[in-house]
Short mmCIF file of C-alpha atoms and ligand atoms in Angstrom, two decimals:
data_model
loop_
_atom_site.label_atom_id
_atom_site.label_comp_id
_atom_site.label_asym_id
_atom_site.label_seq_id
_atom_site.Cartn_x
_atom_site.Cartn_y
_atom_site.Cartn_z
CA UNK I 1 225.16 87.63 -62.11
CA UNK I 2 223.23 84.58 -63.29
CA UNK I 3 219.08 85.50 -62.26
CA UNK I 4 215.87 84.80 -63.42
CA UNK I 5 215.02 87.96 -65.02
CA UNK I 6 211.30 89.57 -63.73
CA UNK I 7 209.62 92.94 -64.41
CA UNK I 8 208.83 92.83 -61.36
CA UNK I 9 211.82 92.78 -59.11
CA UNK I 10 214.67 95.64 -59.70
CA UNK I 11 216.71 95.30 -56.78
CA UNK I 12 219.39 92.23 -56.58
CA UNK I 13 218.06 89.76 -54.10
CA UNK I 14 219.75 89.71 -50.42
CA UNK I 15 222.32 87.12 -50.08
CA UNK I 16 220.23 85.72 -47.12
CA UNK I 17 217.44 85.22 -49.18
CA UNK I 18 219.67 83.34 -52.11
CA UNK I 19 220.76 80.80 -49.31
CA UNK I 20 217.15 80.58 -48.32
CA UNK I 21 215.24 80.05 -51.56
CA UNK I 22 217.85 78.09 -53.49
CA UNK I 23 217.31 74.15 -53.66
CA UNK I 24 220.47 73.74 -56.22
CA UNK I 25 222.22 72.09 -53.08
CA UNK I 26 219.74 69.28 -52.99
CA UNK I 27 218.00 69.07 -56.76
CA UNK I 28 220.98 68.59 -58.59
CA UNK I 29 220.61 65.17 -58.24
CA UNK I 30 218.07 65.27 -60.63
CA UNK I 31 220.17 67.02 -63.54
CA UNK I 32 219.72 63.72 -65.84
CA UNK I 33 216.01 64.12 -65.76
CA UNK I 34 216.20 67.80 -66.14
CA UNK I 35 218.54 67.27 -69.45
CA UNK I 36 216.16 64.37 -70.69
CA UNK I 37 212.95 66.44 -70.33
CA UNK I 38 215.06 69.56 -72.32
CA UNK I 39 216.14 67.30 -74.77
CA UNK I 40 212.21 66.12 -75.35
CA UNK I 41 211.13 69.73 -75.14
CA UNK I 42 212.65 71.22 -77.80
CA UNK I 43 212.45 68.12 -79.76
CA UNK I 44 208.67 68.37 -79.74
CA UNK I 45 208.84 72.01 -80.33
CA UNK I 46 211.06 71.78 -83.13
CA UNK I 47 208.68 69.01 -84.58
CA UNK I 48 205.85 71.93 -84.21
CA UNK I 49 207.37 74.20 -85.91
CA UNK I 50 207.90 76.41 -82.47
CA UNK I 51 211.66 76.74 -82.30
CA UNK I 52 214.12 75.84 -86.11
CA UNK I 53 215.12 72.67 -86.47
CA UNK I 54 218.72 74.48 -85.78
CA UNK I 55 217.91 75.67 -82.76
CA UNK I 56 216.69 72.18 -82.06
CA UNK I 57 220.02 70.70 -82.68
CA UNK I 58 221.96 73.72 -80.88
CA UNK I 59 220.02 72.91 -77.44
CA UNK I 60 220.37 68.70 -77.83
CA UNK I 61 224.32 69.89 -78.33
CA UNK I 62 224.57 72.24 -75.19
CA UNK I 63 222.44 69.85 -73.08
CA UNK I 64 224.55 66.73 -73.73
CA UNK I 65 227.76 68.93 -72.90
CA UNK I 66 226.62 70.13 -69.78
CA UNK I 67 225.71 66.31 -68.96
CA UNK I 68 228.92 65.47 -69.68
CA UNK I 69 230.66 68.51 -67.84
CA UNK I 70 228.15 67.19 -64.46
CA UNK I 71 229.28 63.57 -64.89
CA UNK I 72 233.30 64.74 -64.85
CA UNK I 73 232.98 67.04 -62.18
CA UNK I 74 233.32 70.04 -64.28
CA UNK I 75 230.42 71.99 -63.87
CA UNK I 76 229.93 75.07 -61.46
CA UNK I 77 226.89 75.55 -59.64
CA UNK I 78 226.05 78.10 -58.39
CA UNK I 79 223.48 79.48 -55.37
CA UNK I 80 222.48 82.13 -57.53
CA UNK I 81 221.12 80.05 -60.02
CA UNK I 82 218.84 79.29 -57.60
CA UNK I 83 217.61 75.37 -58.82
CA UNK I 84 219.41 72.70 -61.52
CA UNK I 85 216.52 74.10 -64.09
CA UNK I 86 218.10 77.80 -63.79
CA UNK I 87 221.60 76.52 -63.83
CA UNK I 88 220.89 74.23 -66.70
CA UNK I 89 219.70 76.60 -68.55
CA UNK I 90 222.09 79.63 -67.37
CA UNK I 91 224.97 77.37 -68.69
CA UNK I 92 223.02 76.40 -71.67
CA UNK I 93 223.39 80.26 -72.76
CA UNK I 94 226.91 80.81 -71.44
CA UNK I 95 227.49 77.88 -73.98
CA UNK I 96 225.64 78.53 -77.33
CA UNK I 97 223.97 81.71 -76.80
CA UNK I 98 220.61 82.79 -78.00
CA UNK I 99 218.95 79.72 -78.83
CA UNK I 100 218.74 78.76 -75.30
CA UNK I 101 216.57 81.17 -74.52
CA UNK I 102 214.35 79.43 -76.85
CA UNK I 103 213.87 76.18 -74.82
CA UNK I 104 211.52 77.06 -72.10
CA UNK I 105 208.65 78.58 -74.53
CA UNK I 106 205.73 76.36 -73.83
CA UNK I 107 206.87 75.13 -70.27
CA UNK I 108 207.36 76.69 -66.68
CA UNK I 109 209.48 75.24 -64.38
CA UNK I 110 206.39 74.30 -62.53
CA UNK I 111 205.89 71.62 -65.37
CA UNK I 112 209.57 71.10 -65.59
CA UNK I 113 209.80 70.25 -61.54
CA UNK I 114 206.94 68.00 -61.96
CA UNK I 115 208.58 66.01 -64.74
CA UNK I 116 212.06 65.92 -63.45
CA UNK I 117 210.93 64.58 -59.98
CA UNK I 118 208.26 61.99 -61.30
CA UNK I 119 210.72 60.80 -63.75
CA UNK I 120 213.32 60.74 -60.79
CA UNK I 121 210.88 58.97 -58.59
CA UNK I 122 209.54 56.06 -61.52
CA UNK I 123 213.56 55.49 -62.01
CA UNK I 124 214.04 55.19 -58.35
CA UNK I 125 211.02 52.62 -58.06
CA UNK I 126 212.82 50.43 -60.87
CA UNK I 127 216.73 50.72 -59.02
CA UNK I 128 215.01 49.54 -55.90
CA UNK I 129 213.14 46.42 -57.42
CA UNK I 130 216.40 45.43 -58.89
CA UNK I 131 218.46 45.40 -55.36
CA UNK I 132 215.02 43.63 -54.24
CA UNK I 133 215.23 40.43 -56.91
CA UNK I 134 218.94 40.18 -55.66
CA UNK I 135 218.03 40.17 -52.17
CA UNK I 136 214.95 37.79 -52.72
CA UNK I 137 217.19 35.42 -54.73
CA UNK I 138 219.64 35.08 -51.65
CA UNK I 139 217.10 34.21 -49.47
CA UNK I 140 215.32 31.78 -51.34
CA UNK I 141 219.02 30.11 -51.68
CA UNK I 142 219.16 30.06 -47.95
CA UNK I 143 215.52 28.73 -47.59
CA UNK I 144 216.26 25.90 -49.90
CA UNK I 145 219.08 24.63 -47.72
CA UNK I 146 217.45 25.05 -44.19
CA UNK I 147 213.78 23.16 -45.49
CA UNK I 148 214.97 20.59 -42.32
CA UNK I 149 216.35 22.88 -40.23
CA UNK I 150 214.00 23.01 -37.04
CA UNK I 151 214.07 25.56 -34.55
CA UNK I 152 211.68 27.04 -32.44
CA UNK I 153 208.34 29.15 -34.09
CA UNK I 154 207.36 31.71 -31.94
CA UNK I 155 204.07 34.10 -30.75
CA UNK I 156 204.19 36.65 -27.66
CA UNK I 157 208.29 35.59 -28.07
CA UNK I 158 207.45 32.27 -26.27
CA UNK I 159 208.23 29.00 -28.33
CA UNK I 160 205.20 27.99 -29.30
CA UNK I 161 205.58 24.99 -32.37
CA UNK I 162 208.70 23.90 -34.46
CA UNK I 163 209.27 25.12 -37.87
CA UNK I 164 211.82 24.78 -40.34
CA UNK I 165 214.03 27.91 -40.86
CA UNK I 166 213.18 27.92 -44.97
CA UNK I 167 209.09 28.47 -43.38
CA UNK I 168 210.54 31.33 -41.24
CA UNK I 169 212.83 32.64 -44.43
CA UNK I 170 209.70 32.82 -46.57
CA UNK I 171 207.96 34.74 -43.86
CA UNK I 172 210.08 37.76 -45.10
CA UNK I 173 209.92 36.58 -48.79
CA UNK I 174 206.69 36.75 -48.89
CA UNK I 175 206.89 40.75 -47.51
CA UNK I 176 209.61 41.78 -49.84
CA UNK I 177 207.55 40.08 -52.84
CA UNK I 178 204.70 42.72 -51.75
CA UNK I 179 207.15 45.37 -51.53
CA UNK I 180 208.16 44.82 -54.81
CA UNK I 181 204.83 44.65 -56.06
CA UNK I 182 204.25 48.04 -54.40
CA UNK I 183 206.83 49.69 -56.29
CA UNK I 184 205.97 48.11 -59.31
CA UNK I 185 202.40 49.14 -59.04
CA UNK I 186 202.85 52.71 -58.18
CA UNK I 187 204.99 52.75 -61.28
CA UNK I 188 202.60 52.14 -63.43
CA UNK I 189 199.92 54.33 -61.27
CA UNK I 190 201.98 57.39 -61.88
CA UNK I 191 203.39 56.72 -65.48
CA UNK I 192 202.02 60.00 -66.81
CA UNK I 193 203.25 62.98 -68.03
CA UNK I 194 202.88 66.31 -66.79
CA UNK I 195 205.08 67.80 -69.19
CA UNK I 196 203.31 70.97 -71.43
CA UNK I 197 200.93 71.66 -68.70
CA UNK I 198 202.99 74.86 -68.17
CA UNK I 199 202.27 77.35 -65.15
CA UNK I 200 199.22 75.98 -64.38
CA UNK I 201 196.53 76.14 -66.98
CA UNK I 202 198.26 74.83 -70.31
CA UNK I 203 199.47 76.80 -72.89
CA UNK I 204 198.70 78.90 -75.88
CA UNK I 205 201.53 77.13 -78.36
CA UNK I 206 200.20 74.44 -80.28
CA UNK I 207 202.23 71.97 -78.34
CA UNK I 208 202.18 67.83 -79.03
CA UNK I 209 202.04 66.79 -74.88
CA UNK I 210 201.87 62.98 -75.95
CA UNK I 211 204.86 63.10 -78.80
CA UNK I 212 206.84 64.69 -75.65
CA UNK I 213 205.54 62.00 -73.53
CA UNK I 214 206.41 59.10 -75.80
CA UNK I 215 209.85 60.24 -76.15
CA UNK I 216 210.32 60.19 -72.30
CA UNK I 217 208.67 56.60 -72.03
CA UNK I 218 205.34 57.62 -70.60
CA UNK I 219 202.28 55.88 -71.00
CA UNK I 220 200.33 58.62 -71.11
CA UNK I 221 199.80 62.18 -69.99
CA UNK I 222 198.00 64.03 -67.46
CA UNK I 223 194.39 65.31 -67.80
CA UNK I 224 193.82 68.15 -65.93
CA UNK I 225 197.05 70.52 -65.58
CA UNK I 226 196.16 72.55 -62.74
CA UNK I 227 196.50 69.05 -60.92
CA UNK I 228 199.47 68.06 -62.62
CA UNK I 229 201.79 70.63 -61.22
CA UNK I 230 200.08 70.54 -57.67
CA UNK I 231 200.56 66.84 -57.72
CA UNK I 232 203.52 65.03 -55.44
CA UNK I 233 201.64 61.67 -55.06
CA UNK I 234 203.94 59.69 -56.32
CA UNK I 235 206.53 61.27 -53.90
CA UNK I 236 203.99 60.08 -50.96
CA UNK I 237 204.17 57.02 -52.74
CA UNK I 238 207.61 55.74 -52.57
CA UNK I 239 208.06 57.35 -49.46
CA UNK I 240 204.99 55.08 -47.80
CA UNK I 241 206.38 51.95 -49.91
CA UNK I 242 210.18 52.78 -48.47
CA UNK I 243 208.61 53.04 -44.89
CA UNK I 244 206.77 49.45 -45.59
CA UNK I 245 210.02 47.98 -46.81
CA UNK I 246 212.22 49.47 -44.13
CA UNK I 247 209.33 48.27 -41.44
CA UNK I 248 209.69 44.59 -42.95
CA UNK I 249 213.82 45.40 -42.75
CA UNK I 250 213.60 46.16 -39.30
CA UNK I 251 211.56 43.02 -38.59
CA UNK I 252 213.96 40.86 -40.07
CA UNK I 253 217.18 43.14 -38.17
CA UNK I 254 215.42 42.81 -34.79
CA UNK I 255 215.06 39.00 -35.37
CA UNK I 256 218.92 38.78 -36.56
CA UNK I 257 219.81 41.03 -33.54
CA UNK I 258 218.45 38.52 -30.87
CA UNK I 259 219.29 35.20 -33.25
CA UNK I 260 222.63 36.30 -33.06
CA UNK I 261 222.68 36.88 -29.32
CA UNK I 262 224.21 34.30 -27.43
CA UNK I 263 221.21 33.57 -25.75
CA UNK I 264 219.79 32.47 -28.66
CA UNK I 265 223.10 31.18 -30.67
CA UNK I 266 221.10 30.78 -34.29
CA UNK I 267 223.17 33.06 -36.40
CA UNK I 268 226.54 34.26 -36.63
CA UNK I 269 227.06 37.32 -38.95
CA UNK I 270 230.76 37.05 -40.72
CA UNK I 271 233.33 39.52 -39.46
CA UNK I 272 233.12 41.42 -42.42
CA UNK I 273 229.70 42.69 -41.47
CA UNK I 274 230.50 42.75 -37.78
CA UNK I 275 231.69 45.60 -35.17
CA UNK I 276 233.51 45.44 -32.46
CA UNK I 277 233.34 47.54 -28.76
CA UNK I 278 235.84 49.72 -28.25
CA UNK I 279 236.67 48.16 -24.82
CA UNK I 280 235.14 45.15 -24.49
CA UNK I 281 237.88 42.78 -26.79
CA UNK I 282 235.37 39.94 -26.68
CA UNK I 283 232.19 41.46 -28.41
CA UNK I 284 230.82 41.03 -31.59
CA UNK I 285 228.48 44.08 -32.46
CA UNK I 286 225.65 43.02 -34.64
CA UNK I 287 225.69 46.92 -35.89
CA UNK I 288 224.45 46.09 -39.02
CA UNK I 289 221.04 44.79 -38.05
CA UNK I 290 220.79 47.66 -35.37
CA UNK I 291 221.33 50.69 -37.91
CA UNK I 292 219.13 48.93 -40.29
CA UNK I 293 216.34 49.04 -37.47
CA UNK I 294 217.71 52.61 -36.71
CA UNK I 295 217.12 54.09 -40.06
CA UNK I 296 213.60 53.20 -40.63
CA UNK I 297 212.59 56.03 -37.85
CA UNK I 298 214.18 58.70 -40.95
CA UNK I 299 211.71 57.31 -43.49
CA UNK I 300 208.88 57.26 -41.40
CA UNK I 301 209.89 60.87 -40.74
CA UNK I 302 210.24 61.33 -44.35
CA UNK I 303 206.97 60.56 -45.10
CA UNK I 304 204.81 62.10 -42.70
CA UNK I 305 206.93 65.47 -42.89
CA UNK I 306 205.73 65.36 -47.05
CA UNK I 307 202.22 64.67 -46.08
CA UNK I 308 202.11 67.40 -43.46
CA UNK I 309 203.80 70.12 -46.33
CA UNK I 310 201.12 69.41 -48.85
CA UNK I 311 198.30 68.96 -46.69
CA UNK I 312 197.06 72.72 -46.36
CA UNK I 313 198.05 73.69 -49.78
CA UNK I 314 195.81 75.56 -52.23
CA UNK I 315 196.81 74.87 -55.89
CA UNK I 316 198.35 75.21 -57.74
CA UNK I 317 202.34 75.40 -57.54
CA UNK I 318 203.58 76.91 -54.15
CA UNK I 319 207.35 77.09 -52.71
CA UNK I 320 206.70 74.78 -49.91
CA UNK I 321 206.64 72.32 -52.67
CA UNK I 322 210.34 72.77 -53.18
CA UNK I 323 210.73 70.93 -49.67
CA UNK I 324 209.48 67.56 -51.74
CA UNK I 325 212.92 66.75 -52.52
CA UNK I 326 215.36 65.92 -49.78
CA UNK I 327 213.24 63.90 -47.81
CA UNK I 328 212.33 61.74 -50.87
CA UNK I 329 216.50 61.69 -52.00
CA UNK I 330 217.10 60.54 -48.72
CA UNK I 331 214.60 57.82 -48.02
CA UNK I 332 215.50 56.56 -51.44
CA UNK I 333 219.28 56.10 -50.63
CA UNK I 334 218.54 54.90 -47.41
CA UNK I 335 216.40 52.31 -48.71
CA UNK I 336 219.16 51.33 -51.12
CA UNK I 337 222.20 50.60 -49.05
CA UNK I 338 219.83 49.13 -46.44
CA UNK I 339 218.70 46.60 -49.24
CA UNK I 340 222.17 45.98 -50.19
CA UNK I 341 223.85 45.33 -46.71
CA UNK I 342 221.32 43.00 -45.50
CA UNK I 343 221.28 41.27 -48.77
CA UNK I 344 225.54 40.89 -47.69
CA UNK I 345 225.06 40.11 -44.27
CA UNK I 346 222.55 37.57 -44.41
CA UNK I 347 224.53 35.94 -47.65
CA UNK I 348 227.62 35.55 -45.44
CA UNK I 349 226.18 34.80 -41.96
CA UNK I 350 226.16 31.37 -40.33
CA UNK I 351 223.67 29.49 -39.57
CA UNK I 352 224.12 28.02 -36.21
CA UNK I 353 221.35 24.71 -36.93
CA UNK I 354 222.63 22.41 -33.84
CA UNK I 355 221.58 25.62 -31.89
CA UNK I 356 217.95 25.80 -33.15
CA UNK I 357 217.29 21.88 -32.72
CA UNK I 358 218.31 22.09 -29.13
CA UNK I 359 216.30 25.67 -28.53
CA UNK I 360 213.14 22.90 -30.27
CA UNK I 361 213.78 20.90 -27.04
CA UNK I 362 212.76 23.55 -24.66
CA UNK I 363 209.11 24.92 -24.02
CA UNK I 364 206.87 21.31 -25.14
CA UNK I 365 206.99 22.83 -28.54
CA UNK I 366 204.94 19.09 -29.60
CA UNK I 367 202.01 20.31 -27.05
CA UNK I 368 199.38 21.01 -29.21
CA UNK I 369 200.31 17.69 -31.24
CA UNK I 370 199.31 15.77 -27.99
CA UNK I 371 196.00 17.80 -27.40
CA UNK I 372 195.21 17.08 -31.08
CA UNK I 373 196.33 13.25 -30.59
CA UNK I 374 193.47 12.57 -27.55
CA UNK I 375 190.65 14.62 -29.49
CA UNK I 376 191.54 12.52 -32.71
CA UNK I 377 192.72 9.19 -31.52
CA UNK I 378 191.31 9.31 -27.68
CA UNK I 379 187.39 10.78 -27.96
CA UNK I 380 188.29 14.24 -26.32
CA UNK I 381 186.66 17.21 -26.74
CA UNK I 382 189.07 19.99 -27.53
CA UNK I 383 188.78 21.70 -24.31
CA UNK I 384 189.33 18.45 -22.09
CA UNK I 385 192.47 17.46 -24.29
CA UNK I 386 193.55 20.97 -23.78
CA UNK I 387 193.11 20.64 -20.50
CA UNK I 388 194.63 17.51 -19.84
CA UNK I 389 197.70 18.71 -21.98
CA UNK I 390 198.13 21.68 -19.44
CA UNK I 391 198.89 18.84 -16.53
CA UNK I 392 201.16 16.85 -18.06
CA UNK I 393 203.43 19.90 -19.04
CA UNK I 394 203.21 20.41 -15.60
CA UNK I 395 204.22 16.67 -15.06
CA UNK I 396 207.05 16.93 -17.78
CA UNK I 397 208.41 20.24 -16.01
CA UNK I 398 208.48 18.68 -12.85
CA UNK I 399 210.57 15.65 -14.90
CA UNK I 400 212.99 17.96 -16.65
CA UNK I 401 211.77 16.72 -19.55
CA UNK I 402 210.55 18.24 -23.06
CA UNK I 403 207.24 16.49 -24.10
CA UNK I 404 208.83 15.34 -26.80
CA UNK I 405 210.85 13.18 -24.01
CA UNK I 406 208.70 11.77 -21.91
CA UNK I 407 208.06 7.97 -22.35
CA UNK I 408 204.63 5.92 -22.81
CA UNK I 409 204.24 5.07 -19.28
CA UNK I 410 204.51 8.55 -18.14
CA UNK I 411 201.73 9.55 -20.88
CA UNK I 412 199.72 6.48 -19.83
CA UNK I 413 199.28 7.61 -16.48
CA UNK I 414 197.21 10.53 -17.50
CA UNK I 415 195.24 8.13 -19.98
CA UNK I 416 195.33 4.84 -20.27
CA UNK I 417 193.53 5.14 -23.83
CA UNK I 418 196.90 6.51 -25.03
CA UNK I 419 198.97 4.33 -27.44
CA UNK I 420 202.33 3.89 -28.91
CA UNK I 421 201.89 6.03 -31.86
CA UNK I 422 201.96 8.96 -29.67
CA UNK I 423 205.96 8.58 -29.00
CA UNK I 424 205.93 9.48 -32.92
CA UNK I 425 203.61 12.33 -32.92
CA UNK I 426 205.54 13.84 -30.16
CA UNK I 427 208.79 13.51 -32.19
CA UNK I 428 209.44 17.78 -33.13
CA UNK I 429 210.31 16.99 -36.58
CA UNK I 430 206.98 15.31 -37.08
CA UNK I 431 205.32 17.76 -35.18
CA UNK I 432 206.19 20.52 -37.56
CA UNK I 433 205.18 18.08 -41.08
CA UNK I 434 201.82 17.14 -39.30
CA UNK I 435 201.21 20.98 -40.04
CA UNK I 436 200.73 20.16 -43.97
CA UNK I 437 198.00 22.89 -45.06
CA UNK I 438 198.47 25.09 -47.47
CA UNK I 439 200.73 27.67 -46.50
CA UNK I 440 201.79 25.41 -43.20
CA UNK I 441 205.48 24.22 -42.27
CA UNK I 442 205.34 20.87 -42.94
CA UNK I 443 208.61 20.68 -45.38
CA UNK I 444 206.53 19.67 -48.31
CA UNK I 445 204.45 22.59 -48.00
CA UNK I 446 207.45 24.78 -47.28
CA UNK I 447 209.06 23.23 -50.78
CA UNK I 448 206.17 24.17 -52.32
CA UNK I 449 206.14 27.58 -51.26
CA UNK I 450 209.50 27.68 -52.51
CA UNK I 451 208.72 26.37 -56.00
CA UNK I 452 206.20 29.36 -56.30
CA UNK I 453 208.78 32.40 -55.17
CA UNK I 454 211.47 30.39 -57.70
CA UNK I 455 208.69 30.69 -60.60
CA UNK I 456 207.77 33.96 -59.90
CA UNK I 457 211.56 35.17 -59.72
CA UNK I 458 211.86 33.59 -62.23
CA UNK I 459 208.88 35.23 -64.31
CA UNK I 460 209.65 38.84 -63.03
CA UNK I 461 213.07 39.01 -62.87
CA UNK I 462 214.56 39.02 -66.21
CA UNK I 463 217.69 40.13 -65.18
CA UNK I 464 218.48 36.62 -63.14
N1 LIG B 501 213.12 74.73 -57.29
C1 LIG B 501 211.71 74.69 -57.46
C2 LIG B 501 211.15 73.46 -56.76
O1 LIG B 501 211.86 72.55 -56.56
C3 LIG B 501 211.36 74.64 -58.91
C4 LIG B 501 210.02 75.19 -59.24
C5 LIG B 501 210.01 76.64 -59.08
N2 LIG B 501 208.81 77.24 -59.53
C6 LIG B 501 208.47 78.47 -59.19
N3 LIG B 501 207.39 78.92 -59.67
N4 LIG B 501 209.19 79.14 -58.36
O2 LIG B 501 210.00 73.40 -56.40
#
């Protein structure tokens, strides 16, 4: 039998309890991290003059087999073992013997579950930017052909003014960039080693905590150990940046859910990232979009069950801790395919621009162009123009008319100060490049807008 030996217990543990206490099921996914933290262990022991320079290269030997016996599909594990750092090792001594027993000196696996996990999590920050740049890049090359393509911009769901579909595009670009940045940043935040702080108060070896750090790519180490092993922060972390992401995701699905409704008619996702009903033969099931809005509820679960199994704990290391991992493994790969399909199904879906113009022609999108037209050209106040406006929406509903429709005699009848130049100002597409701020729609602002994501792709993303 393959245990954790203690002075304390005598008795074999009940088979209930194995089941119970064991988290091998789940934190074998970290194995890598366990084998690269062993492998910088004994390194740095070895350099101390703690463990032989054989016993060094014994371990480093073991490790790498067992890696290589995980990665084929070779290696047992077992419930006993109770977590991958007991199996890990359990193996370790099944395979060269003795020496194994001389890797943990100097460490717990308090310290080791700290460093496993972190490193687990900073990796996990990285994958995620990447599938982020990729999904960024695809939108920007959608923006850049839709800069002209009007359609409706929206508040309370009404139409409200016209916008170009790049503006709308770089709505989300602009969220994703953040997300990005949020990764990025907590990162950096938690690039520090916890490795050597042991149990909880250090150790008694004359250990080298930053030569161990270095060789895992740290920037620097903890201070204060008793934190170091209580610590799951960056777990909070990339759980609150997932639930951010996945909020922006389901955003973007719920817009791509009713865009692709025939009611609207903007997109069309492809078939090959389509469902169908199992009885109606004429549907087209924008599943995709849905589960992507479906599966941010399991993140935001994620994250507030972590924050509610760490908030009464007293330091340092407690088993509730052990319930870190599964929520964090599976907000992570949710996160990831949810990057990747909507990254696929907004590459291959259509967009349906004859649709948006005409949905522009509905709702006087040009209205507040026509308030702004008598206060500028016509000596209104604000109010009156606004006012004013309101009737001859009324007028142009009663017409069947947009206001973008309506002639100069019609206009003229609510003020004779009104002059030809108003037929253009009316006109959508010059309705939406009258809005030429910074940050507006007009499509010279939106090209700019899209020069700066380009650069800053660009800049970040070395692997375009
Ligand atoms: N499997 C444990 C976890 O994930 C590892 C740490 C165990 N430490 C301990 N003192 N029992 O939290």
């Amino acid at each position: 039998m393959r245990k954790v030996a203690s002075g304390k217990i005598k008795k074999t543990s009940a088979k209930l309890l194995d089941e119970f206490n064991a988290s091998i099921m789940f934190d074998k996914e970290i194995y890598n991290e366990d084998i690269d933290g062993s492998i910088a262990h004994v390194k740095m022991l070895s350099k101390q003059g703690i463990i032989s320079k054989q016993s060094e290269d014994k371990i480093i030997d073991g490790l790498n087999t067992i890696r290589k016996e995980i990665q084929d599909g070779k290696y047992q594990f077992y419930l006993k073992d109770e977590d991958i750092h007991m199996s890990i090792e359990n193996r370790l001594t099944e395979l060269i013997g003795d020496d194994a027993k001389r890797m943990h000196t100097a460490r717990s696996r308090n310290d080791q579950v700290a460093l496993d996990f972190r490193m687990f999590v900073l990796r996990s920050n990285k994958k995620l930017n990447e599938l982020l740049y990729k999904l960024q890049r695809v939108l920007l090359k959608i923006a850049k052909q839709n800069t002209d393509t009007l359609l409706p911009g929206m508040t309370h769901l009404q139409h409200a003014q016209p916008i170009n579909f790049a503006y709308h595009l770089l709505a989300y670009i602009s969220m994703f960039k953040r997300d990005i940045e949020r990764f990025e940043n907590s990162g950096k935040r938690n690039n520090i080693s916890p490795i050597g702080c042991a149990a909880l108060a250090g150790t008694p070896y004359e250990t080298d905590r930053e030569y161990e750090a270095k060789l895992l790519g740290f920037d620097s180490i903890s201070i204060n150990c008793l934190d170091s092993v209580s610590d799951r922060d960056f777990a909070l972390e990339i759980l609150f940046n997932i639930s951010v992401l996945m909020m922006h995701i389901s955003r973007f699905a719920e817009e791509i859910i009713l865009w692709s409704s025939s009611e609207f008619g903007f997109v069309e996702l492809s078939d090959e990232y389509s469902t169908s009903s199992s009885i109606m033969p004429q549907k087209k099931n924008p599943d995709v979009p849905e589960l992507l809005r479906g599966k941010t509820g399991r993140v935001y679960g994620n994250l507030i069950s972590l924050l509610t199994v760490l908030k009464g704990l007293p330091l340092a290391y407690n088993k509730d801790m052990q319930e870190d991992k599964e929520g964090v493994f599976d907000s992570i790969k949710t996160a990831e395919i949810s990057i990747k399909i909507l990254t696929k199904a907004i590459e291959s879906m259509s967009v349906k621009k004859k649709n948006m113009l005409k949905a522009t022609k509905k709702g006087h999108l040009s209205a507040t162009d026509l308030a702004d037209y008598l206060t500028t050209k016509c000596g209104y106040a604000f109010r009156d123009a606004y006012k004013l406006t309101g009737e001859i929406v009324g007028y142009a509903d009663g017409a069947g008319k947009d206001m973008s429709e309506l002639d100069i005699k019609e206009l003229r009848i609510f003020e004779p100060k009104i002059q030809n130049d108003v037929i253009e100002v009316l006109q959508l597409e010059n309705s939406m490049n009258a809005r030429n701020s910074e940050g507006g729609t007009s499509v010279n602002s939106t090209k700019k807008q899209l020069e700066y994501f380009q650069k800053w792709l660009e800049k970040n993303n070395t692997a375009l």
